[in-house]
mmCIF file of C-alpha atoms in Angstrom:
data_model
loop_
_atom_site.group_PDB
_atom_site.id
_atom_site.type_symbol
_atom_site.label_atom_id
_atom_site.label_comp_id
_atom_site.label_asym_id
_atom_site.label_seq_id
_atom_site.Cartn_x
_atom_site.Cartn_y
_atom_site.Cartn_z
ATOM 1 C CA ASP Y 1 -2.053 0.860 2.518
ATOM 2 C CA ILE Y 2 -4.706 -0.406 -0.333
ATOM 3 C CA ALA Y 3 -6.728 -3.411 1.010
ATOM 4 C CA VAL Y 4 -7.319 -5.859 -2.268
ATOM 5 C CA THR Y 5 -9.230 -9.107 -2.217
ATOM 6 C CA LEU Y 6 -7.770 -12.043 -1.924
ATOM 7 C CA THR Y 7 -9.020 -14.077 -4.100
ATOM 8 C CA PRO Y 8 -7.727 -17.403 -5.776
ATOM 9 C CA GLU Y 9 -6.083 -15.391 -8.320
ATOM 10 C CA MET Y 10 -4.545 -12.458 -5.799
ATOM 11 C CA ARG Y 11 -2.865 -15.458 -4.128
ATOM 12 C CA ARG Y 12 -1.485 -16.931 -7.155
ATOM 13 C CA ARG Y 13 -0.503 -13.047 -8.395
ATOM 14 C CA TYR Y 14 1.386 -12.485 -4.847
ATOM 15 C CA ASP Y 15 2.357 -16.538 -4.437
ATOM 16 C CA PHE Y 16 6.122 -15.283 -3.539
ATOM 17 C CA LEU Y 17 5.031 -14.420 -0.029
ATOM 18 C CA SER Y 18 5.422 -17.883 0.487
ATOM 19 C CA GLN Y 19 8.925 -17.671 0.183
ATOM 20 C CA ALA Y 20 8.920 -14.639 2.465
ATOM 21 C CA GLY Y 21 7.579 -16.908 5.345
ATOM 22 C CA VAL Y 22 3.423 -15.544 4.878
ATOM 23 C CA ALA Y 23 0.769 -18.230 4.377
ATOM 24 C CA ILE Y 24 -0.811 -16.686 1.697
ATOM 25 C CA ASP Y 25 -3.103 -19.925 0.973
ATOM 26 C CA ASP Y 26 -4.377 -18.972 4.577
ATOM 27 C CA PRO Y 27 -8.048 -19.518 4.703
ATOM 28 C CA ARG Y 28 -8.639 -16.843 7.182
ATOM 29 C CA ALA Y 29 -7.346 -13.816 5.387
ATOM 30 C CA ARG Y 30 -9.473 -12.219 3.490
ATOM 31 C CA TYR Y 31 -7.263 -9.053 2.308
ATOM 32 C CA LEU Y 32 -4.163 -8.077 1.244
ATOM 33 C CA LEU Y 33 -2.792 -4.928 2.531
ATOM 34 C CA ILE Y 34 -0.381 -3.108 0.145
ATOM 35 C CA GLY Y 35 1.976 -0.605 1.087
ATOM 36 C CA TRP Y 36 4.759 2.168 -0.010
ATOM 37 C CA GLY Y 37 6.910 3.844 2.280
ATOM 38 C CA SER Y 38 10.413 4.873 3.489
ATOM 39 C CA ARG Y 39 12.611 1.791 4.686
ATOM 40 C CA ALA Y 40 13.843 3.145 7.980
ATOM 41 C CA PHE Y 41 10.837 4.138 8.759
ATOM 42 C CA TYR Y 42 8.315 1.904 7.710
ATOM 43 C CA THR Y 43 10.270 -1.271 8.934
ATOM 44 C CA ALA Y 44 11.134 0.256 12.205
ATOM 45 C CA THR Y 45 7.766 1.739 12.917
ATOM 46 C CA ALA Y 46 4.639 -0.898 13.494
ATOM 47 C CA SER Y 47 2.698 1.753 15.352
ATOM 48 C CA LEU Y 48 2.375 5.431 16.466
ATOM 49 C CA ALA Y 49 3.969 4.248 19.490
ATOM 50 C CA ASP Y 50 7.053 3.198 17.667
ATOM 51 C CA ILE Y 51 7.478 6.614 16.141
ATOM 52 C CA ARG Y 52 11.836 7.310 17.098
ATOM 53 C CA PRO Y 53 13.521 10.641 15.799
ATOM 54 C CA GLY Y 54 16.165 8.889 13.532
ATOM 55 C CA PRO Y 55 13.634 6.909 11.102
ATOM 56 C CA LEU Y 56 11.734 9.922 10.758
ATOM 57 C CA LEU Y 57 14.542 12.188 10.227
ATOM 58 C CA THR Y 58 15.578 9.561 7.263
ATOM 59 C CA ALA Y 59 12.421 9.786 6.075
ATOM 60 C CA ILE Y 60 11.557 13.433 5.794
ATOM 61 C CA SER Y 61 15.046 13.997 4.636
ATOM 62 C CA GLY Y 62 14.830 10.905 1.697
ATOM 63 C CA ASP Y 63 14.932 7.491 1.607
ATOM 64 C CA GLN Y 64 14.415 4.077 -0.010
ATOM 65 C CA SER Y 65 11.419 3.175 -0.536
ATOM 66 C CA VAL Y 66 10.364 -0.411 0.049
ATOM 67 C CA MET Y 67 7.050 -2.132 -0.617
ATOM 68 C CA HIS Y 68 5.215 -3.773 2.699
ATOM 69 C CA LEU Y 69 2.877 -6.558 1.911
ATOM 70 C CA HIS Y 70 0.641 -7.879 4.908
ATOM 71 C CA LEU Y 71 -2.335 -10.576 4.898
ATOM 72 C CA ALA Y 72 -5.255 -9.176 7.038
ATOM 73 C CA GLY Y 73 -8.920 -10.419 8.121
ATOM 74 C CA ASP Y 74 -11.971 -8.494 7.325
ATOM 75 C CA VAL Y 75 -10.907 -4.907 7.042
ATOM 76 C CA SER Y 76 -14.184 -2.883 6.090
ATOM 77 C CA GLY Y 77 -15.370 -2.120 9.814
ATOM 78 C CA LEU Y 78 -12.184 -0.583 10.399
ATOM 79 C CA ASP Y 79 -12.165 3.505 10.846
ATOM 80 C CA SER Y 80 -9.002 3.463 8.798
ATOM 81 C CA ALA Y 81 -10.837 1.465 5.917
ATOM 82 C CA PHE Y 82 -12.242 3.102 2.855
ATOM 83 C CA ALA Y 83 -13.902 1.437 0.246
ATOM 84 C CA VAL Y 84 -13.836 2.753 -3.379
ATOM 85 C CA ASP Y 85 -15.438 1.383 -6.765
ATOM 86 C CA LEU Y 86 -13.081 0.857 -9.143
ATOM 87 C CA PRO Y 87 -13.526 1.527 -12.946
ATOM 88 C CA PRO Y 88 -13.743 -1.501 -14.995
ATOM 89 C CA GLN Y 89 -10.194 -1.979 -15.351
ATOM 90 C CA GLY Y 90 -9.370 -0.770 -12.555
ATOM 91 C CA LEU Y 91 -7.990 -3.058 -10.118
ATOM 92 C CA ASP Y 92 -5.646 -4.721 -13.129
ATOM 93 C CA ARG Y 93 -4.136 -1.219 -13.867
ATOM 94 C CA LEU Y 94 -3.563 -1.118 -9.929
ATOM 95 C CA LEU Y 95 -2.040 -4.345 -9.402
ATOM 96 C CA ARG Y 96 0.173 -3.522 -12.426
ATOM 97 C CA PHE Y 97 1.293 0.040 -10.650
ATOM 98 C CA ALA Y 98 1.978 -1.493 -7.526
ATOM 99 C CA GLN Y 99 4.114 -4.370 -8.907
ATOM 100 C CA ALA Y 100 5.928 -1.186 -10.548
ATOM 101 C CA GLY Y 101 7.167 -0.811 -6.812
ATOM 102 C CA PHE Y 102 8.570 -3.362 -6.524
ATOM 103 C CA ARG Y 103 12.438 -4.026 -7.244
ATOM 104 C CA HIS Y 104 12.730 -7.285 -8.612
ATOM 105 C CA GLU Y 105 16.189 -9.714 -8.775
ATOM 106 C CA ALA Y 106 16.212 -13.022 -11.310
ATOM 107 C CA GLY Y 107 12.083 -11.746 -11.718
ATOM 108 C CA THR Y 108 10.933 -12.019 -8.204
ATOM 109 C CA PRO Y 109 10.477 -9.036 -5.427
ATOM 110 C CA VAL Y 110 14.007 -8.300 -3.326
ATOM 111 C CA HIS Y 111 12.458 -9.322 0.341
ATOM 112 C CA LEU Y 112 13.925 -7.800 2.831
ATOM 113 C CA PRO Y 113 13.973 -10.378 5.875
ATOM 114 C CA GLY Y 114 14.162 -9.709 9.461
ATOM 115 C CA ALA Y 115 12.146 -6.376 8.566
ATOM 116 C CA GLU Y 116 8.441 -7.831 9.382
ATOM 117 C CA TYR Y 117 6.313 -6.704 12.135
ATOM 118 C CA GLY Y 118 4.794 -10.484 12.815
ATOM 119 C CA PRO Y 119 3.726 -13.736 10.703
ATOM 120 C CA HIS Y 120 1.397 -11.984 8.180
ATOM 121 C CA ASP Y 121 3.723 -9.293 7.061
ATOM 122 C CA ALA Y 122 6.727 -9.015 4.820
ATOM 123 C CA PHE Y 123 8.961 -5.878 3.332
ATOM 124 C CA PHE Y 124 10.067 -6.069 -0.037
ATOM 125 C CA ALA Y 125 12.872 -3.421 -1.760
ATOM 126 C CA GLY Y 126 11.156 -0.796 -3.249
ATOM 127 C CA MET Y 127 11.207 1.341 -6.649
ATOM 128 C CA GLY Y 128 11.913 5.233 -6.145
ATOM 129 C CA ARG Y 129 12.553 7.322 -3.050
ATOM 130 C CA PHE Y 130 10.374 8.678 -0.314
ATOM 131 C CA ASP Y 131 10.871 12.110 0.960
ATOM 132 C CA ILE Y 132 8.714 14.786 3.003
ATOM 133 C CA TRP Y 133 7.123 15.567 -0.792
ATOM 134 C CA ARG Y 134 6.132 11.935 -1.631
ATOM 135 C CA PRO Y 135 5.160 9.803 1.820
ATOM 136 C CA CYS Y 136 3.034 7.580 1.432
ATOM 137 C CA ASN Y 137 -0.342 9.230 0.546
ATOM 138 C CA ILE Y 138 0.919 10.460 -2.711
ATOM 139 C CA TRP Y 139 1.966 7.208 -4.037
ATOM 140 C CA THR Y 140 -1.784 5.419 -2.901
ATOM 141 C CA ALA Y 141 -3.174 8.988 -4.578
ATOM 142 C CA GLU Y 142 -1.358 7.466 -7.898
ATOM 143 C CA ALA Y 143 -1.687 4.156 -7.472
ATOM 144 C CA LEU Y 144 -5.959 5.252 -7.682
ATOM 145 C CA ARG Y 145 -5.202 7.635 -10.600
ATOM 146 C CA ALA Y 146 -3.285 4.396 -12.435
ATOM 147 C CA ALA Y 147 -6.361 2.635 -11.615
ATOM 148 C CA GLY Y 148 -8.587 5.117 -13.293
ATOM 149 C CA LEU Y 149 -9.544 7.425 -10.464
ATOM 150 C CA LYS Y 150 -9.703 11.075 -10.498
ATOM 151 C CA THR Y 151 -7.412 12.390 -6.973
ATOM 152 C CA GLY Y 152 -5.659 15.926 -6.194
ATOM 153 C CA ARG Y 153 -2.011 15.726 -7.024
ATOM 154 C CA TRP Y 154 -1.265 16.681 -3.500
ATOM 155 C CA THR Y 155 -2.350 14.523 -1.186
ATOM 156 C CA PRO Y 156 0.437 14.467 1.394
ATOM 157 C CA THR Y 157 -2.234 13.147 4.557
ATOM 158 C CA THR Y 158 -4.723 10.356 4.424
ATOM 159 C CA ARG Y 159 -7.494 13.197 5.007
ATOM 160 C CA ALA Y 160 -6.155 15.248 1.837
ATOM 161 C CA LEU Y 161 -6.687 11.988 -0.053
ATOM 162 C CA LEU Y 162 -9.717 10.939 1.632
ATOM 163 C CA LEU Y 163 -11.382 14.732 0.910
ATOM 164 C CA SER Y 164 -9.692 14.801 -2.737
ATOM 165 C CA LEU Y 165 -11.356 11.556 -3.859
ATOM 166 C CA ARG Y 166 -14.525 12.934 -2.161
ATOM 167 C CA TRP Y 167 -13.591 16.377 -4.563
ATOM 168 C CA HIS Y 168 -13.132 14.139 -7.397
ATOM 169 C CA SER Y 169 -14.145 11.132 -8.020
ATOM 170 C CA PRO Y 170 -17.778 11.323 -5.687
ATOM 171 C CA GLN Y 171 -19.284 8.110 -7.935
ATOM 172 C CA ALA Y 172 -16.222 6.181 -6.460
ATOM 173 C CA VAL Y 173 -16.603 6.896 -2.661
ATOM 174 C CA ALA Y 174 -20.557 7.571 -3.058
ATOM 175 C CA ALA Y 175 -20.927 4.466 -0.680
ATOM 176 C CA ASN Y 176 -18.959 5.545 2.726
ATOM 177 C CA LYS Y 177 -20.794 7.579 4.916
ATOM 178 C CA ARG Y 178 -17.206 9.028 6.544
#
C-alpha cells in the first residue's frame, strides 16, 4: 500500500469514502492507505493467517483487480512503513495514477459492499487484471514511477521494491535507515 497524509484536500478528494461508510473526516485518521490487488485474495486476506488456497490460486492465475482504501493513525513507526521523498508535483501525479485504478460508474468509484475488513476501510472495483506477473508491488512501483521516482521494472515483492528504490532513487529514500 501507499500511505498518504490525510490533509483537508485529501479528505475532500476521497470524500466518496463516506458513501461507503468510512468516516474520512475522523480526526484520528492521519493517513490514507491506498492499495491495488486481486479481488479474490485481497478481500479475503486481512492478514497472513487468513491465506486460503482458493483465493491464492485465483490471484496467481489471474483475477479482477480491486482498490483498497484504509484509514490509519500514525504509520511512521511501523517496520513495514518506508518514507520516500517525491519530486515537485509527484504527489499529484501519484494520486492521478491511483485514481485511474478505480472503475467508475456515473463518475463515482464502484464500491464493493461487504468486502471491507472493518469500519475504517473499503474496497472498490479496480481497473486491469491482477496475476502473478503483475502483483501489487508492480502496481506500487508503477505508481511511484508516475510520481517521478525511478524503480526497477520487475519488483514483485516488497523487498525487491525497496531495494529497487534504494538503487534507482537513492535521494528519495536517503532518510530511511532500513
